[in-house]
């Protein structure tokens, strides 16, 4: 069955399917602040078009592994990670999943997990990117999930550096 997992940007920009089930997490719902989108969401929930389902990305080690190896772990909010976890859960349940988001980091992670995504307002990513964290001064590498902001060796800032890109085509 085809299902859509909606990021807040999807619904804010007017996307939801009338033919297939749509799912959002509670944390995604809490990101919707404008009254028009809140009314749309409430109507869609009342009509059974949007369902709220919560999962925790911490419960799926595959997600953490992909996010750490790609360097996206620190770039994504906990809501973003839960949306990815919900998409992966539905994929593992055998659904034909499309995640609706304009967030490039989420699209990068979804692509690495082989989960289809759809942009609403942007053209979407053309290639997947992997990031690493390195010291701007001495070039010491840090794990992508490191919280360090200053190099322990030379005191320079730790930055994200693009490692490689792989075409989606």
PDB file of C-alpha atoms in Angstrom, residues 131-144 146-161 163:
ATOM      1  CA  UNK A 131      30.129  14.839   5.736  1.00  0.00           C
ATOM      2  CA  UNK A 132      33.015  14.584   8.151  1.00  0.00           C
ATOM      3  CA  UNK A 133      34.077  16.825  10.993  1.00  0.00           C
ATOM      4  CA  UNK A 134      37.630  18.136  10.908  1.00  0.00           C
ATOM      5  CA  UNK A 135      39.703  20.753  12.664  1.00  0.00           C
ATOM      6  CA  UNK A 136      40.080  23.835  10.508  1.00  0.00           C
ATOM      7  CA  UNK A 137      43.656  24.285  11.749  1.00  0.00           C
ATOM      8  CA  UNK A 138      45.470  20.964  12.133  1.00  0.00           C
ATOM      9  CA  UNK A 139      42.948  18.860  10.105  1.00  0.00           C
ATOM     10  CA  UNK A 140      42.395  16.308  12.915  1.00  0.00           C
ATOM     11  CA  UNK A 141      39.274  14.284  12.115  1.00  0.00           C
ATOM     12  CA  UNK A 142      36.480  13.924  14.651  1.00  0.00           C
ATOM     13  CA  UNK A 143      33.591  11.425  14.614  1.00  0.00           C
ATOM     14  CA  UNK A 144      30.534  12.800  12.827  1.00  0.00           C
ATOM     15  CA  UNK A 146      31.125  14.437  18.098  1.00  0.00           C
ATOM     16  CA  UNK A 147      29.780  17.433  20.003  1.00  0.00           C
ATOM     17  CA  UNK A 148      33.212  19.089  20.118  1.00  0.00           C
ATOM     18  CA  UNK A 149      33.342  22.580  18.623  1.00  0.00           C
ATOM     19  CA  UNK A 150      37.001  23.358  19.309  1.00  0.00           C
ATOM     20  CA  UNK A 151      39.980  21.115  18.500  1.00  0.00           C
ATOM     21  CA  UNK A 152      41.569  19.506  21.539  1.00  0.00           C
ATOM     22  CA  UNK A 153      44.999  19.738  19.865  1.00  0.00           C
ATOM     23  CA  UNK A 154      45.282  23.234  18.408  1.00  0.00           C
ATOM     24  CA  UNK A 155      42.163  25.068  19.616  1.00  0.00           C
ATOM     25  CA  UNK A 156      40.856  25.836  16.122  1.00  0.00           C
ATOM     26  CA  UNK A 157      37.162  25.459  15.275  1.00  0.00           C
ATOM     27  CA  UNK A 158      35.883  22.069  14.148  1.00  0.00           C
ATOM     28  CA  UNK A 159      34.012  22.320  10.861  1.00  0.00           C
ATOM     29  CA  UNK A 160      31.949  20.041   8.639  1.00  0.00           C
ATOM     30  CA  UNK A 161      33.575  19.113   5.364  1.00  0.00           C
ATOM     31  CA  UNK A 163      33.539  14.049   1.813  1.00  0.00           C
TER      32      UNK A 163
END
